[in-house]
mmCIF file of C-alpha atoms in Angstrom:
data_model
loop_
_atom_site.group_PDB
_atom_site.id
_atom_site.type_symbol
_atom_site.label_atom_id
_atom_site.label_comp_id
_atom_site.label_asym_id
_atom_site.label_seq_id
_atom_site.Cartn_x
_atom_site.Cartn_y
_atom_site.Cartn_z
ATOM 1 C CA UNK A 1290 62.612 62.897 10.114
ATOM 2 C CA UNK A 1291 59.769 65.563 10.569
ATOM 3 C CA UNK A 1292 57.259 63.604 9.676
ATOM 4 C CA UNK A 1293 58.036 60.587 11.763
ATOM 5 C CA UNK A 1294 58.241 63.243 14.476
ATOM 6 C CA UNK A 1295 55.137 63.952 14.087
ATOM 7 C CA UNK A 1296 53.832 60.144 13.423
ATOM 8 C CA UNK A 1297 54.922 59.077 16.623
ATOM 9 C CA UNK A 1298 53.051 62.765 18.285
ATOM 10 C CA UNK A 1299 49.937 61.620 16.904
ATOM 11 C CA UNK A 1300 50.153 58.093 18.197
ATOM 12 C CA UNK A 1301 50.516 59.168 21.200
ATOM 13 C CA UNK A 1302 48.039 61.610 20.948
ATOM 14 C CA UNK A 1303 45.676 59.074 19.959
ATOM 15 C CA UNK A 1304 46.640 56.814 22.506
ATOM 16 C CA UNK A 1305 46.194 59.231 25.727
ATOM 17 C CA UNK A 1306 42.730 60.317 23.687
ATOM 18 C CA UNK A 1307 41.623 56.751 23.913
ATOM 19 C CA UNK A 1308 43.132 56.197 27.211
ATOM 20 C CA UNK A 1309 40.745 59.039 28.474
ATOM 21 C CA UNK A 1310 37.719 57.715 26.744
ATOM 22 C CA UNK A 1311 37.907 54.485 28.404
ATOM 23 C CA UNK A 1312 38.948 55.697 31.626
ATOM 24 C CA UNK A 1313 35.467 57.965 32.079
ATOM 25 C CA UNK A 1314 33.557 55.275 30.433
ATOM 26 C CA UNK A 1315 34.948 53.084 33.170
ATOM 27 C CA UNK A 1316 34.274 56.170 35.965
ATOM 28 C CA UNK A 1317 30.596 56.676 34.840
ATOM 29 C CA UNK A 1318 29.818 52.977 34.962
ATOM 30 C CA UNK A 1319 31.377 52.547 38.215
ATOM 31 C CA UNK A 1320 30.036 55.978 39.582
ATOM 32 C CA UNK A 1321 28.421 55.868 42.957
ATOM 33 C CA UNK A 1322 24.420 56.490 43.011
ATOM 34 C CA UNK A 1323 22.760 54.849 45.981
ATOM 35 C CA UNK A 1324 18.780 55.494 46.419
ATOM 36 C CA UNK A 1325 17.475 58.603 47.516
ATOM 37 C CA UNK A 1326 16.116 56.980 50.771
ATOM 38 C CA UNK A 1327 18.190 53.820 52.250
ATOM 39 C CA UNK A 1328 17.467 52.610 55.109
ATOM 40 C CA UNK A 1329 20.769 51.644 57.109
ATOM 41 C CA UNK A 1330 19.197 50.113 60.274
ATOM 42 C CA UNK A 1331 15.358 48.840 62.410
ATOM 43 C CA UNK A 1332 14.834 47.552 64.883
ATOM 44 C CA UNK A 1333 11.643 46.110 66.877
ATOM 45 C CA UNK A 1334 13.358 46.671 70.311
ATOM 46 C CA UNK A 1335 14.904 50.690 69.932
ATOM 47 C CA UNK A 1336 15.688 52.216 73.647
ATOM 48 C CA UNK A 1337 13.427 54.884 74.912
ATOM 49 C CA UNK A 1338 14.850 58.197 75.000
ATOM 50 C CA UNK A 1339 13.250 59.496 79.085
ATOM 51 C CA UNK A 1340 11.059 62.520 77.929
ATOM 52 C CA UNK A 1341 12.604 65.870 79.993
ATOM 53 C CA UNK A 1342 16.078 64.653 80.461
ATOM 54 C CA UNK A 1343 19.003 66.066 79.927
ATOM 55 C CA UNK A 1344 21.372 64.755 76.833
ATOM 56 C CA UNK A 1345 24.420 65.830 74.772
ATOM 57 C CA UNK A 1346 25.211 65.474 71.346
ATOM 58 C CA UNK A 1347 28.989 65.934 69.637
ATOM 59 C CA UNK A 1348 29.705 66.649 66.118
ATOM 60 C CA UNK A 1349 33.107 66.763 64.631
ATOM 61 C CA UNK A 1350 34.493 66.700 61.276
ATOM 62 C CA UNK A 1351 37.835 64.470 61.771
ATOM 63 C CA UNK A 1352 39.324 65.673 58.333
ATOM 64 C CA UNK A 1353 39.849 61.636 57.703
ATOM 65 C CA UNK A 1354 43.043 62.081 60.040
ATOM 66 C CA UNK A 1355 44.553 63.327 57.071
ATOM 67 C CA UNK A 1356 44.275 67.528 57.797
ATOM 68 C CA UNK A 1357 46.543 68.227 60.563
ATOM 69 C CA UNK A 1358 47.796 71.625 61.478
ATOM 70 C CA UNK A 1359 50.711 71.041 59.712
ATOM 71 C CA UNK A 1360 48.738 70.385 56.374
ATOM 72 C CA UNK A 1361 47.884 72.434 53.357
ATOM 73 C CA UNK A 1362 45.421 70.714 50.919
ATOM 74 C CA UNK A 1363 45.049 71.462 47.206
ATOM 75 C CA UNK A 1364 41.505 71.803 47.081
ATOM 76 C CA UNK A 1365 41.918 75.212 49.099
ATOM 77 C CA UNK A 1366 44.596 76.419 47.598
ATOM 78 C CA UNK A 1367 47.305 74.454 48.939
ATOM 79 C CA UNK A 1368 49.295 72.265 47.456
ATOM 80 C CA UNK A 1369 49.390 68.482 48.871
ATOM 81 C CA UNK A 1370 47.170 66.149 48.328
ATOM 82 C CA UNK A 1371 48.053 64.116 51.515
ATOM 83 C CA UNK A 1372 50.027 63.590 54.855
ATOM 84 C CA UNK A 1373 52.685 61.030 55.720
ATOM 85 C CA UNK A 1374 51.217 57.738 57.162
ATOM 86 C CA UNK A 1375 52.779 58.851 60.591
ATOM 87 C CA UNK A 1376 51.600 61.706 61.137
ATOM 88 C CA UNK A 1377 47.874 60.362 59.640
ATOM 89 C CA UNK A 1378 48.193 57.454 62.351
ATOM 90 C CA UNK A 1379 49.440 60.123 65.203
ATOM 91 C CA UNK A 1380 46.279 62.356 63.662
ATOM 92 C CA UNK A 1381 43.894 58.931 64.275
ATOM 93 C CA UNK A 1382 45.211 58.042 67.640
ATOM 94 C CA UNK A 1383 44.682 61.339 69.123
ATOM 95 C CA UNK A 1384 41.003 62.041 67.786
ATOM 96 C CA UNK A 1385 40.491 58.280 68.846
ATOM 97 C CA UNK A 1386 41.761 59.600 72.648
ATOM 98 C CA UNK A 1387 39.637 62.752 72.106
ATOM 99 C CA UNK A 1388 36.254 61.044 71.221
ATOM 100 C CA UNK A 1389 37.300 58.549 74.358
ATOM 101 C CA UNK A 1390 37.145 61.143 76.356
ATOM 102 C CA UNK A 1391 33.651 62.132 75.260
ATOM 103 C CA UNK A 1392 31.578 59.288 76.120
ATOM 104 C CA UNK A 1393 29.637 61.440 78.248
ATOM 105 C CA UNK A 1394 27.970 62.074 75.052
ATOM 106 C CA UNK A 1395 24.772 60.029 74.321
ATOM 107 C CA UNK A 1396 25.470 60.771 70.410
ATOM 108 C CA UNK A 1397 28.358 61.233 68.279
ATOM 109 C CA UNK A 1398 28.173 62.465 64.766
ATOM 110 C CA UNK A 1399 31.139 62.480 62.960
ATOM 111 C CA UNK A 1400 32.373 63.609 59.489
ATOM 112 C CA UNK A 1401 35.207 62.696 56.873
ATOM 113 C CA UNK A 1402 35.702 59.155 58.028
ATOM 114 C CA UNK A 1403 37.453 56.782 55.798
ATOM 115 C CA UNK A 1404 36.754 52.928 55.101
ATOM 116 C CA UNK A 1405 39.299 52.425 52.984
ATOM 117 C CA UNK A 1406 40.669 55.334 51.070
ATOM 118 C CA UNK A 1407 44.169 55.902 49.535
ATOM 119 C CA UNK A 1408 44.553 59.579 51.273
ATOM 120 C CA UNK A 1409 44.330 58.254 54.761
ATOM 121 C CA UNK A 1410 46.752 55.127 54.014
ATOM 122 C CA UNK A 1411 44.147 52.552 53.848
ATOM 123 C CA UNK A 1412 43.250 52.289 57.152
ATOM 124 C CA UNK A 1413 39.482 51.493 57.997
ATOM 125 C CA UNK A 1414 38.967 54.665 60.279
ATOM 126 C CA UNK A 1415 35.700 53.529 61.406
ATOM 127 C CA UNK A 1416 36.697 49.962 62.739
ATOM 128 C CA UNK A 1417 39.418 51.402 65.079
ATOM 129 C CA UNK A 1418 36.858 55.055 66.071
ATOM 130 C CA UNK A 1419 33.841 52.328 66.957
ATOM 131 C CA UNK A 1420 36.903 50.172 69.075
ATOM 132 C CA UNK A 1421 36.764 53.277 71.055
ATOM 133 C CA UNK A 1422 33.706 53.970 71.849
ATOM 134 C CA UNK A 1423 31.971 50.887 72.013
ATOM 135 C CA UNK A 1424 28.831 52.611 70.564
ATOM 136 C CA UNK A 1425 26.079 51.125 68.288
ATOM 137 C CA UNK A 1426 26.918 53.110 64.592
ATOM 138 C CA UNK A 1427 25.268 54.121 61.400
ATOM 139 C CA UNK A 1428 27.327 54.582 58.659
ATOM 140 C CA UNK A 1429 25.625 56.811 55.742
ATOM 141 C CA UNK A 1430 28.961 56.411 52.468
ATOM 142 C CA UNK A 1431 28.940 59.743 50.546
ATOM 143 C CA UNK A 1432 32.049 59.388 48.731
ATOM 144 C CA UNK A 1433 32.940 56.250 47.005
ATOM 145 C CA UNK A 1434 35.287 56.614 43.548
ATOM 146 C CA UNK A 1435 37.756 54.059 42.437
ATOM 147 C CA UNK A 1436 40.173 56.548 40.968
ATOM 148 C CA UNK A 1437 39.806 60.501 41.849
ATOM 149 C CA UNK A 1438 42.657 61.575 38.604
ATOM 150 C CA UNK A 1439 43.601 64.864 40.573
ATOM 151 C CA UNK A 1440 46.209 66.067 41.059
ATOM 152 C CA UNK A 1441 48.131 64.687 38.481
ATOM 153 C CA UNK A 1442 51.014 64.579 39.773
ATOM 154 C CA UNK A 1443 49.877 62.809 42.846
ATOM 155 C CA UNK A 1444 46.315 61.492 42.144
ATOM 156 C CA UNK A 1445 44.059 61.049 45.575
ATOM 157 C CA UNK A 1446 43.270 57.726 44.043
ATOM 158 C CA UNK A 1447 40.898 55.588 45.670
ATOM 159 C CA UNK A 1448 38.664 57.367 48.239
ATOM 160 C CA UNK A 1449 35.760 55.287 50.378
ATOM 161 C CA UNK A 1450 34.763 57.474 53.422
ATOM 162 C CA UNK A 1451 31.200 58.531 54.950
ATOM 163 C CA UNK A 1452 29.422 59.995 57.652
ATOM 164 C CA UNK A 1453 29.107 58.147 61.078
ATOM 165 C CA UNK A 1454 26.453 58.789 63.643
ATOM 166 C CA UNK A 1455 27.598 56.954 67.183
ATOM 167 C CA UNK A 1456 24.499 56.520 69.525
ATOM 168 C CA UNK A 1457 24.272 54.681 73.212
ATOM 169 C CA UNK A 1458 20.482 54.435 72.462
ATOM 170 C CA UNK A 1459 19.270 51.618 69.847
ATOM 171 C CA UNK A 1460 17.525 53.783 67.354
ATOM 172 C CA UNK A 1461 14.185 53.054 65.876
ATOM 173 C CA UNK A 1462 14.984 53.599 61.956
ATOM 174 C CA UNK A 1463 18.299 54.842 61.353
ATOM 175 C CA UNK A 1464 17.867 56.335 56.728
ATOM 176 C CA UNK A 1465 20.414 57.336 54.811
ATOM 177 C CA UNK A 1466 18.986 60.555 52.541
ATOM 178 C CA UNK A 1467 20.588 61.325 49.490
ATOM 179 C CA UNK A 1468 21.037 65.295 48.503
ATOM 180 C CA UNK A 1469 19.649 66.329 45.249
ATOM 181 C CA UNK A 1470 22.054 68.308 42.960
ATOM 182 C CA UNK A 1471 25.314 67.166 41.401
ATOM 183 C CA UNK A 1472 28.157 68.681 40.112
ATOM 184 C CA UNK A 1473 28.099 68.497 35.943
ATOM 185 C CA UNK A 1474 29.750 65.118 34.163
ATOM 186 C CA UNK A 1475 32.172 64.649 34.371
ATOM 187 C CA UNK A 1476 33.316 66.652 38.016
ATOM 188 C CA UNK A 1477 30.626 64.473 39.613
ATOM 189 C CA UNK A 1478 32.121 61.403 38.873
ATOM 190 C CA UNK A 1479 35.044 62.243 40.830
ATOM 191 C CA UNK A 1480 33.047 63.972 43.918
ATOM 192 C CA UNK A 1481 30.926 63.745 46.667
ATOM 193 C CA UNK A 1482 27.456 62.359 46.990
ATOM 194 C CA UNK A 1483 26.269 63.968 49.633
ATOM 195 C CA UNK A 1484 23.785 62.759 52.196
ATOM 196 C CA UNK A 1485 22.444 62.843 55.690
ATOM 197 C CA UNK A 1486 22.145 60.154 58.463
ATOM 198 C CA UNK A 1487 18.640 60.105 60.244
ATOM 199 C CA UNK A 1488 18.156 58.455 63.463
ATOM 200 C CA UNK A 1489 14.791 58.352 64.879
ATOM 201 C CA UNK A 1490 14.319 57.125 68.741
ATOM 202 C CA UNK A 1491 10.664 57.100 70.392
ATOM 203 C CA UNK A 1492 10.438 58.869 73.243
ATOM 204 C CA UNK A 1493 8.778 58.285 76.898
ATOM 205 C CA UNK A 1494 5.952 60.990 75.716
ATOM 206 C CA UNK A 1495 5.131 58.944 72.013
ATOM 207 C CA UNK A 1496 6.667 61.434 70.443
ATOM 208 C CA UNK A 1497 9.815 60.840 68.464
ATOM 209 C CA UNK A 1498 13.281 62.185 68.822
ATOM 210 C CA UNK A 1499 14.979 62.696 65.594
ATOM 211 C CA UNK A 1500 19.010 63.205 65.015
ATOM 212 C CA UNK A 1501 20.319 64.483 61.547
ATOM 213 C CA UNK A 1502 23.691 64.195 60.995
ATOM 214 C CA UNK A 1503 24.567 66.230 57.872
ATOM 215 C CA UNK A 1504 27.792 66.982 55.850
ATOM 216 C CA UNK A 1505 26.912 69.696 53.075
ATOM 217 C CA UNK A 1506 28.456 70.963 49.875
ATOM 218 C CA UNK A 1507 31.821 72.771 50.382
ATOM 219 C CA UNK A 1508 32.952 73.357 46.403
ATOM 220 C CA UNK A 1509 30.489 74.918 44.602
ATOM 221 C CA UNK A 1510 28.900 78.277 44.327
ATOM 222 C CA UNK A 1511 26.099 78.138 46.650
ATOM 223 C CA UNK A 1512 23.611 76.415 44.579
ATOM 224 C CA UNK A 1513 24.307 72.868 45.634
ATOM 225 C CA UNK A 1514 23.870 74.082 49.300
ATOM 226 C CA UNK A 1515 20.381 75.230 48.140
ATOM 227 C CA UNK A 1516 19.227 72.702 47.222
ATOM 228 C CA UNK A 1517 20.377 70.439 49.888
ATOM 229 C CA UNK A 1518 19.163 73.221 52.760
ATOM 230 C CA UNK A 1519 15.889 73.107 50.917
ATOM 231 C CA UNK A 1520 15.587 69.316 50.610
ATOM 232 C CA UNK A 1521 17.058 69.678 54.677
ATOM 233 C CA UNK A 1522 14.192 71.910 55.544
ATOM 234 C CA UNK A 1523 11.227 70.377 54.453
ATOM 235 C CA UNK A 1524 12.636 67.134 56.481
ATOM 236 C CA UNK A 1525 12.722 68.670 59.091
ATOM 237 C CA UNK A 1526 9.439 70.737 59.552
ATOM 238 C CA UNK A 1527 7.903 67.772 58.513
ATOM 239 C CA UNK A 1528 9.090 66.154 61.461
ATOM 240 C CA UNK A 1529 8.643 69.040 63.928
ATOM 241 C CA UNK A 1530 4.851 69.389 62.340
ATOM 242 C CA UNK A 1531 4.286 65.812 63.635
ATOM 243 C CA UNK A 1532 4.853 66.836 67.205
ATOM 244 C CA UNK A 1533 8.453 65.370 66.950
ATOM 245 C CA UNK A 1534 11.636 66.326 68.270
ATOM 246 C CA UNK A 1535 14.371 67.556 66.132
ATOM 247 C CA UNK A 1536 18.111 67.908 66.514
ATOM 248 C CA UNK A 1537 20.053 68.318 62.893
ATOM 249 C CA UNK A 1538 23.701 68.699 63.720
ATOM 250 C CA UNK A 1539 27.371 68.130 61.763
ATOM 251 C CA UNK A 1540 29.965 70.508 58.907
ATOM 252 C CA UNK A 1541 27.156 72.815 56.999
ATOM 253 C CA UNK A 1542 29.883 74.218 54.935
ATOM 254 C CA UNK A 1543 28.491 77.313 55.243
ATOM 255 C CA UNK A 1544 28.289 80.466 58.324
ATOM 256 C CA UNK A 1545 24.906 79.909 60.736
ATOM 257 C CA UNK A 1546 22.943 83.371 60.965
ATOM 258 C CA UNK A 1547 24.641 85.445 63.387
ATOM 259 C CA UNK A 1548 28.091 83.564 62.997
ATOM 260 C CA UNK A 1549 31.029 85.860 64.750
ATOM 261 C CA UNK A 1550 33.746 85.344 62.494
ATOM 262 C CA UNK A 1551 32.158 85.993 58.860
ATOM 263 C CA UNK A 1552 34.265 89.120 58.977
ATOM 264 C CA UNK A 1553 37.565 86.898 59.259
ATOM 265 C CA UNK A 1554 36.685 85.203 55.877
ATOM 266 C CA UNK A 1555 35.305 87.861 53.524
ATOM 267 C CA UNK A 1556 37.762 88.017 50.393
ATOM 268 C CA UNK A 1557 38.873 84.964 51.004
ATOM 269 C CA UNK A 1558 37.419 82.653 49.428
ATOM 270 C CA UNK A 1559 39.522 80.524 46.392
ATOM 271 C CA UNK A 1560 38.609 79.468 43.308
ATOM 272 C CA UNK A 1561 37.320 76.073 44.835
ATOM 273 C CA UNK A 1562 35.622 76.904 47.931
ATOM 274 C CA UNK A 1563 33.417 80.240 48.782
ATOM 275 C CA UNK A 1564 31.944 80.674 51.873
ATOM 276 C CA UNK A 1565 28.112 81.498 52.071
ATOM 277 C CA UNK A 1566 26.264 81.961 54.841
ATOM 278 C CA UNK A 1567 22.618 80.600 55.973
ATOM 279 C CA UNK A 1568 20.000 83.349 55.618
ATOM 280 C CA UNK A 1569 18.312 83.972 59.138
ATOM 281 C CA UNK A 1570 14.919 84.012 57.698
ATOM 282 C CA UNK A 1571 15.668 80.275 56.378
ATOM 283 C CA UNK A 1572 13.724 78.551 58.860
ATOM 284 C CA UNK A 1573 10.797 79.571 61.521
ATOM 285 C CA UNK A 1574 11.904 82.489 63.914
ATOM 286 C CA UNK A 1575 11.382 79.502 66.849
ATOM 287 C CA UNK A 1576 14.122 77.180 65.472
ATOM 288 C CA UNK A 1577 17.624 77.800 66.879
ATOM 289 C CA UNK A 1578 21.443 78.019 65.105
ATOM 290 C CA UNK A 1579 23.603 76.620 68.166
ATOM 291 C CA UNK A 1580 26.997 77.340 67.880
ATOM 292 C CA UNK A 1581 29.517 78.306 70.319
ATOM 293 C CA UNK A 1582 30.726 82.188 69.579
ATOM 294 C CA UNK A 1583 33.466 82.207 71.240
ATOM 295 C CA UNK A 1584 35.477 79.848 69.204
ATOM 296 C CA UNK A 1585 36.086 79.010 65.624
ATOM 297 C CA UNK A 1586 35.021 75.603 64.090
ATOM 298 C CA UNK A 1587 36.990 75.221 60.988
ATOM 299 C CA UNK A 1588 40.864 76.722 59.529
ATOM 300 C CA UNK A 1589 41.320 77.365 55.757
ATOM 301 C CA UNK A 1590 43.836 74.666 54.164
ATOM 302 C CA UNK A 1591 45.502 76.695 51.750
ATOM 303 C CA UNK A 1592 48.457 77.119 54.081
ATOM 304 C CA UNK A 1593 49.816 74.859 57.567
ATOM 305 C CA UNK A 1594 47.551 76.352 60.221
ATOM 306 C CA UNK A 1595 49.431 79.865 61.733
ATOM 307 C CA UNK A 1596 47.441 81.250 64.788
ATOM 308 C CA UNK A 1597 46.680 84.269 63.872
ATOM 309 C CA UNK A 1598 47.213 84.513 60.405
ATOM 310 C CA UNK A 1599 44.965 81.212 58.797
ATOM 311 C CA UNK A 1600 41.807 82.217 57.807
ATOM 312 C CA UNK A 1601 38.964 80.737 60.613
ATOM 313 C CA UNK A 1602 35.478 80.670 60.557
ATOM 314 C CA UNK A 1603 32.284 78.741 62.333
ATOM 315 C CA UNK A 1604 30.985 75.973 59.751
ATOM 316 C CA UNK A 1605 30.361 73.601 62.559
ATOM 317 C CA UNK A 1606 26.713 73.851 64.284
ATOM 318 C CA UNK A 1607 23.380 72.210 65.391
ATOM 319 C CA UNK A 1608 19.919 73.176 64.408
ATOM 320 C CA UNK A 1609 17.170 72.587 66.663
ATOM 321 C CA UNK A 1610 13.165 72.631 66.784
ATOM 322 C CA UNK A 1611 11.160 74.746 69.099
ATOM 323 C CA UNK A 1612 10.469 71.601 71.348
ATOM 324 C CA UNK A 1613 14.264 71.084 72.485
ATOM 325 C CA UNK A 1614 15.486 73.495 75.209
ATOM 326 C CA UNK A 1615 19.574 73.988 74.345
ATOM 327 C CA UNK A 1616 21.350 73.714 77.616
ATOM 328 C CA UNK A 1617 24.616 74.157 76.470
ATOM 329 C CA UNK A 1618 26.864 74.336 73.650
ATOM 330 C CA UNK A 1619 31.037 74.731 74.059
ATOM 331 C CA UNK A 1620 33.317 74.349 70.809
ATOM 332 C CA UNK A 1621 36.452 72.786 72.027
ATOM 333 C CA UNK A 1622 39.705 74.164 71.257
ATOM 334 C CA UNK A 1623 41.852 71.879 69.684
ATOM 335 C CA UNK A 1624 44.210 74.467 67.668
ATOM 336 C CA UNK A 1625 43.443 72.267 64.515
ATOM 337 C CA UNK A 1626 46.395 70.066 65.457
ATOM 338 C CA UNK A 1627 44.800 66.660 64.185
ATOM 339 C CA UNK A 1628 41.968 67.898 61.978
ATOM 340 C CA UNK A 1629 40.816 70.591 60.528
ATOM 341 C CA UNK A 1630 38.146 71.221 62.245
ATOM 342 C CA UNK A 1631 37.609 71.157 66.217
ATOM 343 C CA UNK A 1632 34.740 69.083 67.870
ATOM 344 C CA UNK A 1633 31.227 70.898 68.801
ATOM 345 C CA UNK A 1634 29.747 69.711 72.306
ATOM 346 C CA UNK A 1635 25.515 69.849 72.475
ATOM 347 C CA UNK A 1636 23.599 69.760 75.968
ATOM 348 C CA UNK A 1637 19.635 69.837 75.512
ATOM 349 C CA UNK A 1638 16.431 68.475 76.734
ATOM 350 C CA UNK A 1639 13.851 67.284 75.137
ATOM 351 C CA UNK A 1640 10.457 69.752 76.310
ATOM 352 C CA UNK A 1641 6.626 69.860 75.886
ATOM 353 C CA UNK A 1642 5.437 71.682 72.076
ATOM 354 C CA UNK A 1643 5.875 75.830 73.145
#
């Protein structure tokens, strides 16, 4: 009896062994690895951006309508892996009525939108967001997996999502660049490829105005983000160099130099996620972190959001060259009640080489 006890153990043994072979075979044949420079869109007829006017850019992470204040995510700490399709549709709905509201804004960069992912219900985010607005769109995917295994118990399953940069100019050249760095096989399989969404618009002066959208490392220990701020930085002094304009805005995963709330956040951090911050010597002493002080960008997930009590912190920003005068930048203050992070409002103007 013992020993077909134990005969029947190692079949199954064998079995899931196999059964786990086969399944990262099939994950690192079907793993996601797009070019390090696509280019998403061209055109022969872009708009002109009027040199010395005054425009406004919006970046918000949207949490694929899935991060409500009412959620807790396992990644941070928490311990579901995703909402009810109701509240997911209510979370959709009222960004869709938020980023309605903000077509005052000549670009939109947005974060954590899904195509078609199991976490967010299958719903093509995208299609019903660009219903709203009625803006041309550039869609740069960073996270494509047929099967994410975790967690177990309740696997996140199929996951298609991306950044989207919403502009009521025609760009120029619109390049999807792909990060270095990866997480080690097999964790990359199952993660992020991270990227960033270039739009470049001439300008009235023949200069060009360039808009980064980025979306940076959040679970790793720093070095990732290295080596994307580096690849990040030599993008964009390139640019400025050239006499060109630069805005780089979107979720850095990381505190801007001078950020308020570090203090909020120190000893916090989980075994997934630690919080670094961007050294102030990073770039030129004429480039500018824009954030908004006065309000935080993003609430930890490793507990429903509890004013007061959930851990905040500014992760949420916009990076601009010595050539664009900031006018204005206001972090609205959505209490995290449909995403986890709350949208990041822009005003500048484009201005003659200091």
């Amino acid at each position: 009896m013992f020993g077909r006890i134990l005969k029947t153990i190692g079949k199954v043994g064998s079995f899931l062994i196999i059964f786990l072979v086969f399944f990262l075979l099939y994950s690192s044949i079907t793993y996601f690895e797009p070019e390090s420079r696509v280019v998403l869109w061209q055109s022969d007829k872009p708009d002109t951006i009027p040199f010395d006017s005054t425009l406004a850019a919006l970046t918000w992470n949207i949490g694929y309508a899935g991060l409500g204040s009412n959620m807790d995510f396992f990644m941070d700490g928490g311990g579901k892996m995703r909402d009810t399709r109701e509240r997911t549709t209510e979370n959709l709905t009222a960004i869709e009525k938020t980023l309605g509201g903000e077509k005052i804004n000549d670009f939109i960069l947005l974060q954590e939108v899904d195509i078609n992912s199991h976490r967010s219900y299958g719903i093509n985010e995208l299609e019903e967001i660009s219903r709203t607005l009625e803006y041309p769109y550039s869609i740069g995917i960073n996270y494509r997996v047929n099967f994410v295994p975790v967690p177990l118990k309740n696997p996140m399953g199929k996951v298609q999502s991306g950044i989207v940069t919403f502009s009521k100019f025609n760009p120029k050249e619109t390049i999807r660049y792909a990060y270095p760095g990866a997480f080690p096989w097999p964790n990359r399989l199952f993660n992020l490829r991270r990227c960033m969404v270039v739009n470049r618009y001439p300008t009235s002066n023949g200069k060009d105005f360039v808009l980064v959208n980025t979306h940076n490392s959040a679970f790793d220990n720093g070095a990732l983000k290295q080596q994307e701020m580096d690849f990040l930085q030599e993008i964009l002094l390139s640019e400025y160099y050239k006499g060109n304009y630069v805005v780089a805005g979107g979720d850095w995963n990381q505190l801007p130099p001078g950020a308020p709330y570090a203090e909020l956040v120190v000893g916090s951090s989980n075994s997934s996620f630690m919080l670094t911050g961007i050294d102030s010597s990073f770039m030129p002493k004429d480039w500018s972190w824009v954030f908004d002080p006065s309000c935080p960008t993003n609430r930890y997930l490793n507990e429903p959001y509890t004013p007061g009590r959930t851990n905040t912190c500014i992760l949420d920003f916009f990076l601009v060259s010595p050539n664009v005068s900031v006018q204005r930048c206001q972090t609205a203050n959505m209490a995290f009640k449909n995403s986890d992070h709350n949208p990041v409002t822009l005003e500048f103007r484009l201005i003659g080489n200091p």
